[in-house]
Short mmCIF file of C-alpha atoms and ligand atoms in Angstrom, two decimals:
data_model
loop_
_atom_site.label_atom_id
_atom_site.label_comp_id
_atom_site.label_asym_id
_atom_site.label_seq_id
_atom_site.Cartn_x
_atom_site.Cartn_y
_atom_site.Cartn_z
CA UNK Y 1347 3.77 6.29 -2.34
CA UNK Y 1348 3.40 3.06 -4.34
CA UNK Y 1349 0.63 1.78 -1.86
CA UNK Y 1350 -1.19 5.39 -2.17
CA UNK Y 1351 -1.20 5.06 -6.26
CA UNK Y 1352 -2.19 1.12 -6.22
CA UNK Y 1353 -5.12 1.91 -3.61
CA UNK Y 1354 -6.40 5.00 -5.86
CA UNK Y 1355 -9.94 4.17 -6.98
CA UNK Y 1356 -9.61 3.76 -10.54
CA UNK Y 1357 -11.08 2.27 -13.79
CA UNK Y 1358 -9.51 0.05 -16.33
CA UNK Y 1359 -10.73 0.60 -19.81
CA UNK Y 1360 -8.15 -1.31 -22.04
CA UNK Y 1361 -7.46 -4.84 -20.80
CA UNK Y 1362 -7.65 -7.79 -23.29
CA UNK Y 1363 -9.02 -10.76 -20.91
CA UNK Y 1364 -6.77 -13.32 -22.94
CA UNK Y 1365 -3.87 -11.12 -22.50
CA UNK Y 1366 -4.33 -11.73 -18.50
CA UNK Y 1367 -3.75 -15.38 -18.85
CA UNK Y 1368 -0.91 -16.09 -16.40
CA UNK Y 1369 1.42 -18.92 -17.32
CA UNK Y 1370 0.61 -20.85 -14.34
CA UNK Y 1371 -3.10 -20.77 -15.21
CA UNK Y 1372 -2.18 -21.33 -19.05
CA UNK Y 1373 -0.60 -24.73 -17.96
CA UNK Y 1374 -3.04 -25.70 -15.87
CA UNK Y 1375 -5.99 -25.19 -18.56
CA UNK Y 1376 -3.73 -27.12 -21.08
CA UNK Y 1377 -3.51 -29.90 -18.86
CA UNK Y 1378 -7.12 -29.92 -18.05
CA UNK Y 1379 -8.17 -29.44 -21.63
CA UNK Y 1380 -5.37 -31.82 -23.14
CA UNK Y 1381 -4.13 -29.02 -25.39
CA UNK Y 1382 -0.24 -29.53 -26.43
CA UNK Y 1383 2.10 -26.68 -25.74
CA UNK Y 1384 5.46 -26.08 -27.31
CA UNK Y 1385 6.97 -25.07 -23.75
CA UNK Y 1386 8.18 -27.59 -21.08
CA UNK Y 1387 7.11 -25.63 -18.03
CA UNK Y 1388 6.18 -22.13 -17.15
CA UNK Y 1389 9.71 -20.63 -16.99
CA UNK Y 1390 10.17 -21.68 -20.39
CA UNK Y 1391 6.96 -20.11 -21.73
CA UNK Y 1392 7.85 -16.72 -19.66
CA UNK Y 1393 11.30 -16.82 -21.49
CA UNK Y 1394 9.63 -16.52 -24.63
CA UNK Y 1395 7.59 -13.24 -23.79
CA UNK Y 1396 10.11 -11.01 -25.72
CA UNK Y 1397 8.45 -9.14 -28.59
CA UNK Y 1398 10.06 -7.33 -31.71
CA UNK Y 1399 6.56 -5.50 -32.34
CA UNK Y 1400 2.63 -6.03 -32.37
CA UNK Y 1401 2.34 -8.94 -34.50
CA UNK Y 1402 5.37 -10.85 -32.95
CA UNK Y 1403 3.23 -10.61 -29.59
CA UNK Y 1404 0.21 -11.57 -31.41
CA UNK Y 1405 1.19 -14.61 -32.34
CA UNK Y 1406 2.15 -16.00 -29.19
CA UNK Y 1407 -0.74 -14.54 -27.47
CA UNK Y 1408 -3.19 -16.36 -30.03
CA UNK Y 1409 -1.22 -19.66 -29.39
CA UNK Y 1410 -1.79 -19.03 -25.61
CA UNK Y 1411 -5.56 -18.24 -26.07
CA UNK Y 1412 -5.88 -21.99 -27.49
CA UNK Y 1413 -6.07 -23.43 -24.01
CA UNK Y 1414 -9.38 -21.67 -23.21
CA UNK Y 1415 -11.80 -24.24 -24.24
CA UNK Y 1416 -14.89 -24.48 -21.83
CA UNK Y 1417 -17.32 -21.76 -20.26
CA UNK Y 1418 -15.24 -22.60 -17.04
CA UNK Y 1419 -12.11 -21.59 -18.47
CA UNK Y 1420 -13.40 -18.27 -19.47
CA UNK Y 1421 -15.09 -17.68 -15.88
CA UNK Y 1422 -11.99 -18.71 -14.08
CA UNK Y 1423 -10.16 -16.05 -16.23
CA UNK Y 1424 -12.23 -13.26 -15.54
CA UNK Y 1425 -12.23 -14.15 -11.80
CA UNK Y 1426 -8.16 -14.24 -11.76
CA UNK Y 1427 -8.12 -11.05 -13.52
CA UNK Y 1428 -10.63 -9.14 -11.34
CA UNK Y 1429 -8.48 -10.36 -8.33
CA UNK Y 1430 -5.69 -8.85 -9.30
CA UNK Y 1431 -7.29 -5.73 -10.52
CA UNK Y 1432 -9.20 -5.14 -7.58
CA UNK Y 1433 -6.03 -5.31 -5.55
CA UNK Y 1434 -4.64 -2.70 -7.65
CA UNK Y 1435 -7.70 -0.18 -6.95
CA UNK Y 1436 -9.74 -0.89 -9.88
CA UNK Y 1437 -13.47 -0.31 -9.34
CA UNK Y 1438 -14.64 -0.55 -12.83
CA UNK Y 1439 -13.24 -2.61 -15.28
CA UNK Y 1440 -14.11 -2.51 -19.32
CA UNK Y 1441 -12.79 -6.17 -20.57
CA UNK Y 1442 -12.07 -6.64 -24.10
CA UNK Y 1443 -12.12 -10.19 -25.57
CA UNK Y 1444 -11.61 -11.45 -29.12
CA UNK Y 1445 -14.60 -13.91 -29.87
CA UNK Y 1446 -13.40 -14.74 -33.19
CA UNK Y 1447 -10.18 -16.18 -31.94
CA UNK Y 1448 -12.35 -18.82 -30.10
CA UNK Y 1449 -15.43 -19.44 -32.52
CA UNK Y 1450 -12.78 -20.24 -35.41
CA UNK Y 1451 -11.62 -22.91 -33.06
CA UNK Y 1452 -14.96 -24.26 -32.63
CA UNK Y 1453 -15.60 -23.03 -29.29
CA UNK Y 1454 -19.38 -21.50 -28.96
CA UNK Y 1455 -20.11 -17.97 -28.56
CA UNK Y 1456 -22.01 -18.96 -25.74
CA UNK Y 1457 -19.12 -20.48 -23.86
CA UNK Y 1458 -17.12 -17.53 -24.33
CA UNK Y 1459 -19.62 -14.85 -23.30
CA UNK Y 1460 -21.66 -16.39 -20.58
CA UNK Y 1461 -18.33 -17.96 -19.27
CA UNK Y 1462 -16.94 -14.27 -18.96
CA UNK Y 1463 -20.27 -12.96 -17.79
CA UNK Y 1464 -20.35 -15.45 -14.86
CA UNK Y 1465 -16.79 -14.83 -13.73
CA UNK Y 1466 -17.51 -10.72 -13.66
CA UNK Y 1467 -20.73 -11.39 -11.74
CA UNK Y 1468 -19.14 -13.54 -9.11
CA UNK Y 1469 -15.88 -11.64 -8.80
CA UNK Y 1470 -17.42 -8.30 -9.46
CA UNK Y 1471 -20.08 -8.49 -6.62
CA UNK Y 1472 -17.23 -10.25 -4.42
CA UNK Y 1473 -14.71 -7.36 -5.10
CA UNK Y 1474 -16.55 -4.45 -5.80
CA UNK Y 1475 -15.79 -3.93 -9.14
CA UNK Y 1476 -18.42 -2.90 -11.72
CA UNK Y 1477 -17.75 -4.70 -14.96
CA UNK Y 1478 -18.67 -4.46 -18.51
CA UNK Y 1479 -17.65 -6.89 -21.38
CA UNK Y 1480 -16.46 -5.54 -24.98
CA UNK Y 1481 -16.03 -7.93 -27.66
CA UNK Y 1482 -13.44 -6.85 -30.24
CA UNK Y 1483 -13.19 -7.45 -33.82
CA UNK Y 1484 -9.93 -8.75 -35.05
CA UNK Y 1485 -8.57 -6.90 -38.02
CA UNK Y 1486 -6.77 -9.92 -39.43
CA UNK Y 1487 -9.76 -11.45 -40.41
CA UNK Y 1488 -12.55 -9.94 -42.90
CA UNK Y 1489 -15.24 -7.75 -42.16
CA UNK Y 1490 -17.81 -10.78 -43.12
CA UNK Y 1491 -16.24 -12.81 -40.09
CA UNK Y 1492 -16.89 -9.81 -37.72
CA UNK Y 1493 -20.42 -9.44 -38.84
CA UNK Y 1494 -20.87 -13.25 -38.10
CA UNK Y 1495 -19.39 -13.14 -34.63
CA UNK Y 1496 -21.28 -9.73 -34.00
CA UNK Y 1497 -24.55 -11.53 -34.85
CA UNK Y 1498 -23.64 -14.50 -32.60
CA UNK Y 1499 -22.68 -12.11 -29.65
CA UNK Y 1500 -25.97 -10.41 -29.86
CA UNK Y 1501 -27.63 -13.65 -28.76
CA UNK Y 1502 -26.01 -12.36 -25.34
CA UNK Y 1503 -26.68 -8.69 -25.83
CA UNK Y 1504 -27.53 -8.34 -21.90
CA UNK Y 1505 -23.71 -9.07 -21.19
CA UNK Y 1506 -22.48 -6.93 -23.97
CA UNK Y 1507 -21.32 -2.95 -23.33
CA UNK Y 1508 -19.85 -2.12 -26.63
CA UNK Y 1509 -17.70 -3.27 -29.56
CA UNK Y 1510 -13.84 -2.86 -30.26
CA UNK Y 1511 -11.32 -3.39 -32.89
CA UNK Y 1512 -8.04 -4.85 -32.13
CA UNK Y 1513 -5.17 -7.20 -33.61
CA UNK Y 1514 -2.91 -6.58 -36.73
CA UNK Y 1515 -3.23 -2.80 -37.14
CA UNK Y 1516 -1.04 -1.90 -39.99
CA UNK Y 1517 -2.78 -2.58 -43.47
CA UNK Y 1518 -6.01 -2.89 -41.97
CA UNK Y 1519 -7.58 0.79 -41.72
CA UNK Y 1520 -10.87 1.37 -40.01
CA UNK Y 1521 -12.80 1.99 -43.30
CA UNK Y 1522 -12.50 -2.19 -43.64
CA UNK Y 1523 -14.84 -2.28 -40.56
CA UNK Y 1524 -17.21 0.61 -41.11
CA UNK Y 1525 -20.53 -1.69 -41.83
CA UNK Y 1526 -20.03 -3.95 -38.78
CA UNK Y 1527 -19.38 -1.07 -36.38
CA UNK Y 1528 -22.76 0.74 -37.82
CA UNK Y 1529 -24.63 -2.59 -37.06
CA UNK Y 1530 -23.28 -2.73 -33.63
CA UNK Y 1531 -24.06 1.16 -32.97
CA UNK Y 1532 -27.60 0.55 -34.39
CA UNK Y 1533 -28.18 -2.44 -31.35
CA UNK Y 1534 -26.83 0.75 -28.78
CA UNK Y 1535 -23.85 -0.82 -28.30
CA UNK Y 1536 -20.85 1.74 -27.56
CA UNK Y 1537 -17.82 1.82 -30.02
CA UNK Y 1538 -14.17 2.11 -29.36
CA UNK Y 1539 -11.15 0.82 -31.78
CA UNK Y 1540 -7.39 0.24 -31.38
CA UNK Y 1541 -5.68 3.00 -33.44
CA UNK Y 1542 -2.45 4.58 -33.63
CA UNK Y 1543 -0.71 2.09 -31.91
CA UNK Y 1544 1.85 0.96 -34.81
CA UNK Y 1545 -0.82 2.52 -37.19
CA UNK Y 1546 -0.72 6.10 -38.51
CA UNK Y 1547 -2.46 9.10 -37.09
CA UNK Y 1548 -4.91 8.67 -40.37
CA UNK Y 1549 -6.14 5.45 -38.43
CA UNK Y 1550 -7.13 7.50 -35.57
CA UNK Y 1551 -9.37 9.96 -37.55
CA UNK Y 1552 -10.73 6.95 -39.43
CA UNK Y 1553 -11.70 5.39 -36.20
CA UNK Y 1554 -13.60 8.58 -35.33
CA UNK Y 1555 -15.03 9.19 -38.82
CA UNK Y 1556 -15.74 5.68 -40.23
CA UNK Y 1557 -16.59 3.55 -36.81
CA UNK Y 1558 -18.03 6.11 -34.61
CA UNK Y 1559 -15.17 5.29 -31.93
CA UNK Y 1560 -16.16 7.42 -28.65
CA UNK Y 1561 -12.73 6.33 -27.42
CA UNK Y 1562 -9.27 5.62 -28.97
CA UNK Y 1563 -7.37 2.67 -27.57
CA UNK Y 1564 -3.50 3.76 -27.63
CA UNK Y 1565 -3.79 6.58 -29.97
CA UNK Y 1566 -0.01 7.48 -28.96
CA UNK Y 1567 0.73 8.47 -32.72
CA UNK Y 1568 -1.79 11.28 -32.66
CA UNK Y 1569 1.16 13.58 -31.71
CA UNK Y 1570 2.60 13.30 -35.21
CA UNK Y 1571 -0.31 15.31 -36.52
CA UNK Y 1572 -1.12 18.57 -34.78
CA UNK Y 1573 -4.63 19.04 -36.33
CA UNK Y 1574 -5.50 15.70 -34.80
CA UNK Y 1575 -4.28 16.47 -31.41
CA UNK Y 1576 -6.42 19.62 -31.57
CA UNK Y 1577 -9.54 17.73 -32.46
CA UNK Y 1578 -8.86 15.05 -29.79
CA UNK Y 1579 -8.38 17.65 -27.39
CA UNK Y 1580 -11.37 19.88 -28.38
CA UNK Y 1581 -13.62 16.98 -28.60
CA UNK Y 1582 -12.19 15.43 -25.36
CA UNK Y 1583 -11.90 12.08 -26.79
CA UNK Y 1584 -10.33 9.87 -24.20
CA UNK Y 1585 -7.20 7.94 -25.12
CA UNK Y 1586 -6.65 4.68 -23.29
CA UNK Y 1587 -2.96 4.55 -23.29
CA UNK Y 1588 -0.86 1.41 -21.93
CA UNK Y 1589 2.80 2.40 -21.17
CA UNK Y 1590 4.25 -0.87 -20.11
CA UNK Y 1591 2.63 -2.51 -23.37
CA UNK Y 1592 4.10 0.45 -25.40
CA UNK Y 1593 7.52 -0.56 -24.35
CA UNK Y 1594 7.31 -4.36 -24.51
CA UNK Y 1595 5.86 -3.96 -28.13
CA UNK Y 1596 8.74 -1.51 -29.33
CA UNK Y 1597 6.26 1.45 -29.75
CA UNK Y 1598 8.71 3.55 -27.72
CA UNK Y 1599 12.25 2.30 -27.10
CA UNK Y 1600 12.14 3.13 -23.40
CA UNK Y 1601 9.78 4.07 -20.85
CA UNK Y 1602 11.27 7.44 -20.42
CA UNK Y 1603 10.86 8.28 -23.95
CA UNK Y 1604 6.65 7.43 -23.70
CA UNK Y 1605 4.91 10.44 -25.02
CA UNK Y 1606 2.28 10.37 -22.18
CA UNK Y 1607 3.63 13.64 -20.36
CA UNK Y 1608 3.25 15.37 -24.02
CA UNK Y 1609 -0.17 14.19 -24.21
CA UNK Y 1610 -0.93 15.42 -21.09
CA UNK Y 1611 0.38 18.93 -21.51
CA UNK Y 1612 -1.62 18.94 -24.96
CA UNK Y 1613 -4.81 18.88 -23.04
CA UNK Y 1614 -5.74 15.52 -24.14
CA UNK Y 1615 -7.84 13.08 -22.12
CA UNK Y 1616 -5.91 9.87 -21.21
CA UNK Y 1617 -6.19 7.25 -18.99
CA UNK Y 1618 -3.53 4.52 -17.88
CA UNK Y 1619 -4.08 0.78 -18.68
CA UNK Y 1620 -2.53 -2.35 -18.61
CA UNK Y 1621 -3.51 -4.10 -22.31
CA UNK Y 1622 -1.94 -7.63 -21.65
CA UNK Y 1623 -0.52 -7.76 -18.30
CA UNK Y 1624 0.25 -11.35 -18.24
CA UNK Y 1625 2.44 -10.85 -21.33
CA UNK Y 1626 3.88 -7.51 -20.52
CA UNK Y 1627 4.98 -7.79 -16.92
CA UNK Y 1628 2.47 -5.35 -15.25
CA UNK Y 1629 -0.90 -4.73 -14.15
CA UNK Y 1630 -2.64 -1.53 -13.84
CA UNK Y 1631 -1.02 -0.50 -10.59
CA UNK Y 1632 2.54 -1.18 -11.81
CA UNK Y 1633 1.78 0.92 -15.18
CA UNK Y 1634 0.60 3.82 -12.55
CA UNK Y 1635 3.88 3.30 -10.37
CA UNK Y 1636 5.93 3.07 -13.55
CA UNK Y 1637 4.77 6.49 -15.17
CA UNK Y 1638 5.02 8.07 -11.41
CA UNK Y 1639 8.52 6.79 -11.18
CA UNK Y 1640 9.90 7.27 -14.69
CA UNK Y 1641 7.84 10.10 -16.37
CA UNK Y 1642 8.01 12.19 -13.33
CA UNK Y 1643 4.07 12.88 -13.08
CA UNK Y 1644 3.40 14.25 -9.76
CA UNK Y 1645 0.53 13.21 -7.51
CA UNK Y 1646 -1.66 15.59 -8.65
CA UNK Y 1647 -1.38 14.24 -12.11
CA UNK Y 1648 -1.72 10.73 -11.06
CA UNK Y 1649 -4.97 11.42 -9.20
CA UNK Y 1650 -6.14 13.22 -12.41
CA UNK Y 1651 -5.38 9.96 -14.50
CA UNK Y 1652 -7.58 7.95 -12.03
CA UNK Y 1653 -10.23 10.82 -12.15
CA UNK Y 1654 -9.98 10.64 -16.08
CA UNK Y 1655 -10.39 6.72 -16.22
CA UNK Y 1656 -13.63 7.06 -14.08
CA UNK Y 1657 -15.02 9.58 -16.18
CA UNK Y 1658 -14.00 8.25 -19.56
CA UNK Y 1659 -15.76 5.01 -18.57
CA UNK Y 1660 -19.05 3.86 -19.91
CA UNK Y 1661 -20.56 3.01 -16.25
CA UNK Y 1662 -23.89 4.47 -15.48
CA UNK Y 1663 -24.15 8.05 -14.26
CA UNK Y 1664 -24.67 7.05 -10.80
CA UNK Y 1665 -21.93 4.55 -10.79
CA UNK Y 1666 -19.59 7.12 -11.86
CA UNK Y 1667 -20.56 9.35 -9.45
CA UNK Y 1668 -20.09 6.90 -6.69
CA UNK Y 1669 -16.64 6.00 -7.92
CA UNK Y 1670 -15.61 9.65 -8.16
CA UNK Y 1671 -17.02 10.16 -4.64
CA UNK Y 1672 -14.92 7.09 -3.68
CA UNK Y 1673 -11.93 8.76 -4.91
CA UNK Y 1674 -12.14 11.93 -3.18
CA UNK Y 1675 -12.75 10.32 0.14
CA UNK Y 1676 -9.74 8.39 -0.47
CA UNK Y 1677 -7.59 11.33 -1.22
CA UNK Y 1678 -8.90 13.08 1.87
CA UNK Y 1679 -8.27 9.92 3.96
CA UNK Y 1680 -4.44 9.72 2.79
CA UNK Y 1681 -3.87 13.17 3.77
CA UNK Y 1682 -5.28 15.15 0.70
CA UNK Y 1683 -1.78 16.49 -0.27
CA UNK Y 1684 -2.41 15.00 -3.84
CA UNK Y 1685 -6.01 16.52 -4.31
CA UNK Y 1686 -5.03 17.91 -7.83
N1 LIG E 1374 -4.54 -7.44 -28.82
C1 LIG E 1374 -4.09 -7.87 -27.70
N2 LIG E 1374 -3.25 -6.82 -27.22
C2 LIG E 1374 -3.29 -5.73 -28.37
C3 LIG E 1374 -2.80 -4.52 -28.77
N3 LIG E 1374 -1.93 -4.03 -28.02
N4 LIG E 1374 -2.90 -4.17 -30.03
C4 LIG E 1374 -3.74 -4.63 -30.85
N5 LIG E 1374 -4.41 -5.62 -30.64
C5 LIG E 1374 -4.29 -6.73 -29.36
ZN1 LIG E 1375 -5.18 -3.41 -26.86
#
């Protein structure tokens, strides 16, 4: 069963490339780039991966990102992620990155975007994974910084699929970033935003109304607001849910308490994703296996989640069609018992 879930053709729509930096690669890059670390070895670093909440995690994640210095580092990071993702059945990956986290340290935007794009091109072609890059504006910096990052990123427009919004949610409502999202959308970029992870349901409506978000990243707190649930359902707004992340960042106490089944029962469009797999101990396949085993979702429900991930992607129509056909072929070849 585990093999069936891992093999399911699927899209990953919510993964931060900086959050895929495994401790081994982190140490390798730190040595190569002479970046000092507070940890003696990989085991000591892994032991620090215990988080009380989002901010606690972000501090460790941003520190880890300092080892990324050169275009080559970003290329290797993208390749390492795509190899793991492909082994988990990922056929389409829409990958977040935090440009300001790097440019603030003096790294050129070109090294970040062109480095990631080169990794996506090489590994994507070799592994049969269609890819797209989504720079996220970090909420802890002001909109002026986001606007500068957008203008710099637009020099590499051909590599960009959309824009997103991440980092410290509480205290930073979507209204703070309305202008930069309007500018990005005027360039034809898709818009997504983290909302309703730690922040209140109002941040979800704000992301839709003020940012033009087409998908909501996390969105689990929508359930506190029935009218918002009805809106998300009626408008079929996809929510990119990250179950193991929600446990690690104490959004839910235990996986058994995760609201995913309630979200599905409410008729919401939900997808399963890994968020920051190197820090949360699970790639997308692990998230599929965990929700099947711990939340009692049957095979038909799991297939529906994989199908929804492909449909909610920003892939071109012909790519979506091919991946959906691959999914149906996979189900037929594995017995068709879970066709849903
Ligand atoms: N950046 C990386 N992971 C994040 C998360 N789960 N929420 C907000 N920003 C993030
Ligand atoms: Zn995220």
